[in-house]
mmCIF file of C-alpha atoms in Angstrom:
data_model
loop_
_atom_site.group_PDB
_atom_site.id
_atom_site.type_symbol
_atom_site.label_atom_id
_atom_site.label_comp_id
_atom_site.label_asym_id
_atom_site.label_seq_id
_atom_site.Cartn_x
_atom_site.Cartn_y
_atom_site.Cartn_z
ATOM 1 C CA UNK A 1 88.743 76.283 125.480
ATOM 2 C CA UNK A 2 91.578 74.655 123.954
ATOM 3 C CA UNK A 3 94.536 76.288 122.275
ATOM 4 C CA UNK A 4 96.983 74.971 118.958
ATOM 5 C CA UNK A 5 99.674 77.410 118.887
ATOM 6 C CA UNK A 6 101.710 76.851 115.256
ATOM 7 C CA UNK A 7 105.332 78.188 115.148
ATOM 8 C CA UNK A 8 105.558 77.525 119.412
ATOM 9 C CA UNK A 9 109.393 78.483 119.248
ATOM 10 C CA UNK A 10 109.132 82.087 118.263
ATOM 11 C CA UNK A 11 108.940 84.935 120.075
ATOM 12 C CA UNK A 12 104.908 84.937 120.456
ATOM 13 C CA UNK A 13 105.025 81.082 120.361
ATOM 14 C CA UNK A 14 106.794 81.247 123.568
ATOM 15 C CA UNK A 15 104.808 83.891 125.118
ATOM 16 C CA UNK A 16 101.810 82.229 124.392
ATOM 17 C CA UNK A 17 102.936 79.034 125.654
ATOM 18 C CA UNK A 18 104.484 80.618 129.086
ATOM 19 C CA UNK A 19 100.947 82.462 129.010
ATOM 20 C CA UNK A 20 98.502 79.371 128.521
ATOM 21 C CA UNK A 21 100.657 77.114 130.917
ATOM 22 C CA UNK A 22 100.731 79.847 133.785
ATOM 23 C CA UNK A 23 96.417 79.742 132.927
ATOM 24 C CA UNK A 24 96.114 75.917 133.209
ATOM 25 C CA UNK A 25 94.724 76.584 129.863
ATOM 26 C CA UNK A 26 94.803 73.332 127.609
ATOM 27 C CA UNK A 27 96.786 73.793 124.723
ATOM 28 C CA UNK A 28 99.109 72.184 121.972
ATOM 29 C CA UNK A 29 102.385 74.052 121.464
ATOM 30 C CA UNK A 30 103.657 72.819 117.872
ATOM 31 C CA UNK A 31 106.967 74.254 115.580
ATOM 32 C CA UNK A 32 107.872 73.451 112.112
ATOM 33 C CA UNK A 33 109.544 70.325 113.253
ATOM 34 C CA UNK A 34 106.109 68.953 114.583
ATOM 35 C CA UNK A 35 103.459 70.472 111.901
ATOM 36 C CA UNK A 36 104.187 71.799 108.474
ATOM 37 C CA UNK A 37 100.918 74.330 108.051
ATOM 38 C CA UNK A 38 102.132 74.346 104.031
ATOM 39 C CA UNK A 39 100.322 70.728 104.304
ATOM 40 C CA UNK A 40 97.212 70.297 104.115
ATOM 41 C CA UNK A 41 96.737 66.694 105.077
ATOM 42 C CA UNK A 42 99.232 67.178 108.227
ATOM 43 C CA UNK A 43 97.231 70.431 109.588
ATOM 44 C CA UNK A 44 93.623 68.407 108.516
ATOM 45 C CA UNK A 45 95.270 65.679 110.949
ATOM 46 C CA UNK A 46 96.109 67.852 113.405
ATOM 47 C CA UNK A 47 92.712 69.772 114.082
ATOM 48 C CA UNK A 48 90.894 66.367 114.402
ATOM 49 C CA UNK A 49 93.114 65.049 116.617
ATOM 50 C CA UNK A 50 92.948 68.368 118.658
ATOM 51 C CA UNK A 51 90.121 69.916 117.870
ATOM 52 C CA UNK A 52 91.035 73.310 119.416
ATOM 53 C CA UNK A 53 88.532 75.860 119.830
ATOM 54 C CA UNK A 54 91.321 78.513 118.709
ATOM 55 C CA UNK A 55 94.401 78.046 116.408
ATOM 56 C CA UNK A 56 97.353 80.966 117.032
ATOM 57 C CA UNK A 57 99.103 81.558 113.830
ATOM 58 C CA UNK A 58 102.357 82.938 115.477
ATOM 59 C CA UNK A 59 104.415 81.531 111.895
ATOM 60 C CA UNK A 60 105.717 83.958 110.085
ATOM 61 C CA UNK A 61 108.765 84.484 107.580
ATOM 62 C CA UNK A 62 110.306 87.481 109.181
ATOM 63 C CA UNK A 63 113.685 88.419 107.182
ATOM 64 C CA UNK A 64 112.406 91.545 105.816
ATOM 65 C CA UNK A 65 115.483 91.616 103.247
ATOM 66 C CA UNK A 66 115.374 88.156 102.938
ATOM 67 C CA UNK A 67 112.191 88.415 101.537
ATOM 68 C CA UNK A 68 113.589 90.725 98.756
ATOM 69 C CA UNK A 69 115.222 86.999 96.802
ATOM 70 C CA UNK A 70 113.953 84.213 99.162
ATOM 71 C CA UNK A 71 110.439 85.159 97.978
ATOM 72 C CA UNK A 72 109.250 81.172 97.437
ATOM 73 C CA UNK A 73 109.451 80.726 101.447
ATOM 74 C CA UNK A 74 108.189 84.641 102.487
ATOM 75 C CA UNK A 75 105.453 83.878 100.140
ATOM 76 C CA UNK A 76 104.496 80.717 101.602
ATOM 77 C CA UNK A 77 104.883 81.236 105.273
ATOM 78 C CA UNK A 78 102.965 84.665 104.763
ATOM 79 C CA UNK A 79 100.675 84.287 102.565
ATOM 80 C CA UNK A 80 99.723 80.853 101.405
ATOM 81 C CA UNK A 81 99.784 78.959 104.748
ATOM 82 C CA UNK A 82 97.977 81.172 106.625
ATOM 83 C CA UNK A 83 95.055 81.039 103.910
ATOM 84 C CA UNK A 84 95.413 77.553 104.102
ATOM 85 C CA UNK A 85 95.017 77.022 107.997
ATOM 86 C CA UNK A 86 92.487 79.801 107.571
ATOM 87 C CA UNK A 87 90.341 77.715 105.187
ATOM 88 C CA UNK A 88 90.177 74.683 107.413
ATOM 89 C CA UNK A 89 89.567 76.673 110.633
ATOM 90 C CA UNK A 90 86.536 78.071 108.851
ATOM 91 C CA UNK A 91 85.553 74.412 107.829
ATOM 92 C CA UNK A 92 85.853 73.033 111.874
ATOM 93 C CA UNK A 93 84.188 76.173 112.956
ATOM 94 C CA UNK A 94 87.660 77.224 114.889
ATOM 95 C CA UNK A 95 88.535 80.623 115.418
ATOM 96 C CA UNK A 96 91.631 81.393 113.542
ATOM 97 C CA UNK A 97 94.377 84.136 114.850
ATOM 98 C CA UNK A 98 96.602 85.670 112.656
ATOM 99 C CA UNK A 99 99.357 87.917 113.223
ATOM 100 C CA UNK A 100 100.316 90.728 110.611
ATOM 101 C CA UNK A 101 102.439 93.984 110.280
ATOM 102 C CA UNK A 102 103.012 97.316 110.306
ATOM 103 C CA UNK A 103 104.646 96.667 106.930
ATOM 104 C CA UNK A 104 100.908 96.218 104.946
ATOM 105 C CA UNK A 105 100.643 100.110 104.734
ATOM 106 C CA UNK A 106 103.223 102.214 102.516
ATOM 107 C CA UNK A 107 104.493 104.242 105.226
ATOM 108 C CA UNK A 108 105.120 107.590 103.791
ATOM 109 C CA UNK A 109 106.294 110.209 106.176
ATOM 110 C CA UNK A 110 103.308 112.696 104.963
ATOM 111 C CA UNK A 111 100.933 110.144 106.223
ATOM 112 C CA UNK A 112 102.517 111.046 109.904
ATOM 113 C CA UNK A 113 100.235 114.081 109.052
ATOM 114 C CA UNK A 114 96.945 112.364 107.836
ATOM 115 C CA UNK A 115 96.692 110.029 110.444
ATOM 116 C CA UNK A 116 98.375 111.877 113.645
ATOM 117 C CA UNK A 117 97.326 108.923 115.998
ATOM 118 C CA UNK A 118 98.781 106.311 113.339
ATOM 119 C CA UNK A 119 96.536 104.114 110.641
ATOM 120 C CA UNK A 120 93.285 102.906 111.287
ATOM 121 C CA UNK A 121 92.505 99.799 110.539
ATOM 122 C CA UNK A 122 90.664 100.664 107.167
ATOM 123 C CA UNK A 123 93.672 103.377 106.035
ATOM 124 C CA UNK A 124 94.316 102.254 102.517
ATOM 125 C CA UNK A 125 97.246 99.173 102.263
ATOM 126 C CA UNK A 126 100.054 99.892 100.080
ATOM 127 C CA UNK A 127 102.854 97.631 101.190
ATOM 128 C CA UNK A 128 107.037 99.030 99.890
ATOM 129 C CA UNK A 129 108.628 95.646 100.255
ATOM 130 C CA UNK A 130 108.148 91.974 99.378
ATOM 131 C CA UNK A 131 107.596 91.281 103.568
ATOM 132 C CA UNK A 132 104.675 93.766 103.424
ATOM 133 C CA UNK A 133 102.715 92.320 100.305
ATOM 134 C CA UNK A 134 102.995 89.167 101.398
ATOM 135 C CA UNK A 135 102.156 89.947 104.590
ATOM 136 C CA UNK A 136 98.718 91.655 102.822
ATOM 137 C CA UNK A 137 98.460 88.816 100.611
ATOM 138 C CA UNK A 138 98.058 86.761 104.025
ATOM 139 C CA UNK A 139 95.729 88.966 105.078
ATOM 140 C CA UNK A 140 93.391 88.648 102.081
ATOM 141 C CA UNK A 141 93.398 85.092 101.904
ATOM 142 C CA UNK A 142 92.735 84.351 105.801
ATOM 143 C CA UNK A 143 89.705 87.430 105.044
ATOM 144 C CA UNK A 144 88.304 85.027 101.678
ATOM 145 C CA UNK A 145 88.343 82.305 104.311
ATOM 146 C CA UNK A 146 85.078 83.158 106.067
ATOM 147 C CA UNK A 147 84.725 85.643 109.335
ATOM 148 C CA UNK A 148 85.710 83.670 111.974
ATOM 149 C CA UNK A 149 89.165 85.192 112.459
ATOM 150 C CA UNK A 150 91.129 87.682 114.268
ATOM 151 C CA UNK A 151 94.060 89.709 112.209
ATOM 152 C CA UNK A 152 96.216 91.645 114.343
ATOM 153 C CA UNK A 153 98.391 94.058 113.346
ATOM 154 C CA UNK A 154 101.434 94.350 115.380
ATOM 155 C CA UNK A 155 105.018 96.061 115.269
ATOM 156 C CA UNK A 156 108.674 96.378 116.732
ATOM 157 C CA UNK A 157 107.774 93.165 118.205
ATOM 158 C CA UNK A 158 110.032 92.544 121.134
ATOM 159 C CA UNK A 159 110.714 90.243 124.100
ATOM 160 C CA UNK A 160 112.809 88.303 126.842
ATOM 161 C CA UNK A 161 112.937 85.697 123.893
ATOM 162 C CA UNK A 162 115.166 85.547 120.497
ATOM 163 C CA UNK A 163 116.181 88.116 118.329
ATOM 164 C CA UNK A 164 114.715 91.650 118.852
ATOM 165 C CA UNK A 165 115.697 95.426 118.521
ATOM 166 C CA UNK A 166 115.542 95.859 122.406
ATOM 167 C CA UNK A 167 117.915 92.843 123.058
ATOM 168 C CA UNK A 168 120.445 94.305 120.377
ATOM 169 C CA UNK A 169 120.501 97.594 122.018
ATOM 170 C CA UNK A 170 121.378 95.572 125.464
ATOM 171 C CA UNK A 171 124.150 94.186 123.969
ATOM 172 C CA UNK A 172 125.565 96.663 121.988
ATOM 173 C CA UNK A 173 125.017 99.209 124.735
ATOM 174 C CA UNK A 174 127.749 97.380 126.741
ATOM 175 C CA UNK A 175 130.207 96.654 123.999
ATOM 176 C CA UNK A 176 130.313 99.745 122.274
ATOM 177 C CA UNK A 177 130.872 103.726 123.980
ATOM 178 C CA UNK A 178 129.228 105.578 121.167
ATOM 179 C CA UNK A 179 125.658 103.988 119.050
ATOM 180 C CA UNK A 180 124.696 105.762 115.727
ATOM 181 C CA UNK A 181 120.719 104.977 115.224
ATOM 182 C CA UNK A 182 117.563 105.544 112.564
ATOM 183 C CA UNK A 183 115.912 109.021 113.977
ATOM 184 C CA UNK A 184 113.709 109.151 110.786
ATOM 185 C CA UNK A 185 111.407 106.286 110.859
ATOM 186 C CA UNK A 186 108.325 106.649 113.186
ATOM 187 C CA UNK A 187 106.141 104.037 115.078
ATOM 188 C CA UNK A 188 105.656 102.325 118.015
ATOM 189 C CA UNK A 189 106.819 99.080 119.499
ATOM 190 C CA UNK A 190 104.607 96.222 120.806
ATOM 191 C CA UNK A 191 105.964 93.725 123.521
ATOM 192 C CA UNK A 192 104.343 90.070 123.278
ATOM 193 C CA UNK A 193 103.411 89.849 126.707
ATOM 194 C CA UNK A 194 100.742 92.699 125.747
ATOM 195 C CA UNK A 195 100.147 90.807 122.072
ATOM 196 C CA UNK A 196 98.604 87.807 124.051
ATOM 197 C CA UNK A 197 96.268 89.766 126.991
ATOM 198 C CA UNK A 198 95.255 91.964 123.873
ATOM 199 C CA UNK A 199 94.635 88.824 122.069
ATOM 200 C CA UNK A 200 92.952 87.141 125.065
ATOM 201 C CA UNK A 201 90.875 90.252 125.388
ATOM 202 C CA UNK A 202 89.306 90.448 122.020
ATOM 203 C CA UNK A 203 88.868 86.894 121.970
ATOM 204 C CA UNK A 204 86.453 87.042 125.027
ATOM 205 C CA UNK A 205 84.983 90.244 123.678
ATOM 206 C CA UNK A 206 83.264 88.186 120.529
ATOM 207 C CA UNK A 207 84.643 90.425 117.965
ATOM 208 C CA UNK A 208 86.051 89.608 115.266
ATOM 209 C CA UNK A 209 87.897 91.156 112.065
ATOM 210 C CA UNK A 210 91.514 93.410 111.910
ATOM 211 C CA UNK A 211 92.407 95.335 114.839
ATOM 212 C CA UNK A 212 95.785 97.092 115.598
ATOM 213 C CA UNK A 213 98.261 96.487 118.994
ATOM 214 C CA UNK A 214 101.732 98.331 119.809
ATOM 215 C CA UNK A 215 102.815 100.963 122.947
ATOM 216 C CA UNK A 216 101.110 104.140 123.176
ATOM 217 C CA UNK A 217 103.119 106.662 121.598
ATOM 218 C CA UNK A 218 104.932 107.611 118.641
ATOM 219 C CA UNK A 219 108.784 107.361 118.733
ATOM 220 C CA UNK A 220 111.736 106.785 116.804
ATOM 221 C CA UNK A 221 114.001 104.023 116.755
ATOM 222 C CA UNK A 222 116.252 106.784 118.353
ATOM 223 C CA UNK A 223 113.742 107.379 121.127
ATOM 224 C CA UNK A 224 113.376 103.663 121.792
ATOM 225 C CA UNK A 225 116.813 102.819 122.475
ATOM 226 C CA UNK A 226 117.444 105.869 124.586
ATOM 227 C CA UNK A 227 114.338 104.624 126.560
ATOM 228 C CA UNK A 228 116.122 101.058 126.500
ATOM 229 C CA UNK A 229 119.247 102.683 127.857
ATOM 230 C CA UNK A 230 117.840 104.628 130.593
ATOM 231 C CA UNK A 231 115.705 101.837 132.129
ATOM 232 C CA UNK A 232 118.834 99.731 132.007
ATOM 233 C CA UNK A 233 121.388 101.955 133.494
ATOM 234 C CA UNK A 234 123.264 101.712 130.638
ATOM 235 C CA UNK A 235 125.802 104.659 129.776
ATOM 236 C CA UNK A 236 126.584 105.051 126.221
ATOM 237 C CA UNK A 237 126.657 108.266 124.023
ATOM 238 C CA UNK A 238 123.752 107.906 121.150
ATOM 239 C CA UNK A 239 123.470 110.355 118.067
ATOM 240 C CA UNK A 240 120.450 109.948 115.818
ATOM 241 C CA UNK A 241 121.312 109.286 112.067
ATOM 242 C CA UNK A 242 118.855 109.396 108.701
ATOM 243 C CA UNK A 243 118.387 105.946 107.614
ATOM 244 C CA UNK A 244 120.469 106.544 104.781
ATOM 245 C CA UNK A 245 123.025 106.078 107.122
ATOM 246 C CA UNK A 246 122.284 101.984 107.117
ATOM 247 C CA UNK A 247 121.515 100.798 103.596
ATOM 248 C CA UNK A 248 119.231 97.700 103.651
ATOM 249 C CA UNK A 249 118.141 95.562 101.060
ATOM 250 C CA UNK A 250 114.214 96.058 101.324
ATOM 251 C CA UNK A 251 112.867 99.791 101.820
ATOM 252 C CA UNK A 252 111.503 100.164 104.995
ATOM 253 C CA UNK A 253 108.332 102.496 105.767
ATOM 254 C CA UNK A 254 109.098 106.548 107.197
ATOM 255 C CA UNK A 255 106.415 106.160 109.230
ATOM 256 C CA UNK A 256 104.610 102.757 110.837
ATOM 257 C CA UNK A 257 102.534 104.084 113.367
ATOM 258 C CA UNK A 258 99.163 102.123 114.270
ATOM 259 C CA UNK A 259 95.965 103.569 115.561
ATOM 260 C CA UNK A 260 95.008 101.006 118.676
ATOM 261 C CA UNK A 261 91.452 102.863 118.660
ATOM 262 C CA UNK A 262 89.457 99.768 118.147
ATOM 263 C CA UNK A 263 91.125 97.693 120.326
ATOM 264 C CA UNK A 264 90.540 99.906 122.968
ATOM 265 C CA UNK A 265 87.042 99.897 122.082
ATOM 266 C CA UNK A 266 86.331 96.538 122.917
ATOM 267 C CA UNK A 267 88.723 96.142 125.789
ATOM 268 C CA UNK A 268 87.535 99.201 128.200
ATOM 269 C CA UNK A 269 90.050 101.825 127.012
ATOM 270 C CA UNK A 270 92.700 99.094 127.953
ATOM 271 C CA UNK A 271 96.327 100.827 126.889
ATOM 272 C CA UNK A 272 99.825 99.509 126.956
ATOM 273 C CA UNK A 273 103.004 101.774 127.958
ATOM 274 C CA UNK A 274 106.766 101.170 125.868
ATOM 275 C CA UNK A 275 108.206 102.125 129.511
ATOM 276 C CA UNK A 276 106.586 99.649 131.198
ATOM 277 C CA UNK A 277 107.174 97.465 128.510
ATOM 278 C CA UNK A 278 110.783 97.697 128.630
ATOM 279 C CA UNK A 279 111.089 97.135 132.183
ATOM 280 C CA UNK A 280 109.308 93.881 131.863
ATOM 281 C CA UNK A 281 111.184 92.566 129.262
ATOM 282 C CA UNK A 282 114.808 93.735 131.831
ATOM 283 C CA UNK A 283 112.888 92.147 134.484
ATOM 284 C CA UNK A 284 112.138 88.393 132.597
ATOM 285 C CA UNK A 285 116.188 88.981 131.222
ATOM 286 C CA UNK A 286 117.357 89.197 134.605
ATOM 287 C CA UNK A 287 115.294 85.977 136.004
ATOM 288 C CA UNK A 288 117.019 84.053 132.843
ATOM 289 C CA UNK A 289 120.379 85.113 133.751
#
């Protein structure tokens, strides 16, 4: 098996690439400055030069405000390229991975009652922000493809690497005595280091289609930093705060929460713990430092 990995210097990028090295898996690690996947020709070229048995589509336009005005690049890293790379997969007969969000459903804070264990992967889509229906747009088009394709729906993504939520807590835990943070919004966080073994999982199971990854749990961002704090040693006072309190340019779902049910299904009831998570993540920090 052989392994293209597109956008190789982002957070899954790297875990991937730390992942299939540590494997002796063969692989290609690529990043924008190596393939543009809004090319045709170039990602053509790159698949018969390859030929990899399975293309990771860790690319993705992240800046959930940004998305709000930069909507030529959100909709073309999130929606058109991946439909693109999709397409030709499909026409190699390559499996094609593709990372989505939390963000495709519409997050109401009733639906924390409907679906108690979080959405299914057939709840109805309904995305509140330009991030979210491009995101689903994405979706669609890597689904129009053909079936040989994995969408995974993931959330809070965090790790050792870049910019994350659990990182910011780290360092504002230290520089500040007192944190105000978003009680109100509901979900779950998923670290990458679980993102690829769940990937790797499904991928040897033969299934295809959508299926759902983050922690066990439902939480608050509020419960996640205090969980951040406490497996850190850090000592800093916390209050939790509506997020009124933090205006943001996009609207942001009440509640995210995603049902792993299927995934667990295929991979022997296989779960994945925020705690242990988190301790991870301190333990990579603390090998970089």
């Amino acid at each position: 098996m052989k392994y293209l990995i597109l956008g190789a210097k982002g957070q899954l990028g790297l875990e991937w690439t730390k992942y299939l090295q540590s494997h002796q898996i063969p692989y290609l690690a690529t990043d924008r400055d190596e393939l543009d996947i809004t090319e045709q020709q170039a990602v053509e070229d790159c698949l018969n030069q390859f030929k990899p048995d399975v293309v990771l589509n860790c690319v993705a336009y992240t800046n959930v405000d940004g998305a709000e005005t930069e909507t030529d690049a959100n909709e073309r890293l999130n929606h058109t390229a991946p439909g693109l790379v999709a397409k030709l997969c499909e026409a190699h007969r390559i499996t094609f991975v593709h990372y989505s969000t939390d963000y495709v459903f519409s997050g109401k804070i009733t639906d924390k009652q409907v679906y108690p264990d979080g959405y299914p992967v057939d709840a109805p889509v309904s995305p509140v922000n330009q991030y979210g229906a491009a995101k689903l747009r994405g979706e669609q088009a890597v689904q129009a493809a053909g079936e040989n394709h994995l969408i995974i729906r993931i959330a809070w993504l965090c790790s050792a690497y870049g910019k994350n939520f659990l990182k910011t807590m780290l360092r504002l835990g230290q520089e500040k005595p007192k944190l105000s943070i978003v009680n109100d919004q509901f979900g779950s966080p998923t670290f990458t280091f679980d993102v690829v073994d769940a990937t790797a999982a499904i991928l040897a199971s033969g299934q295809r289609g959508v299926f759902h990854l983050t922690s066990e749990g439902m939480y608050t961002w509020f419960d996640f930093a205090n969980a951040i704090f406490k497996a850190s040693d850090i000592t800093v006072k916390t209050e939790g705060v509506d997020s009124s309190a933090y205006p943001m340019v996009a609207k942001r779902p009440a509640f995210s929460k995603l049902d792993n049910s299927r995934f667990k299904a295929v991979a022997g009831g296989k779960t994945y713990q925020m705690e242990q998570g988190i301790r991870r993540v301190l333990d990579e920090l603390n090998k970089q430092s």
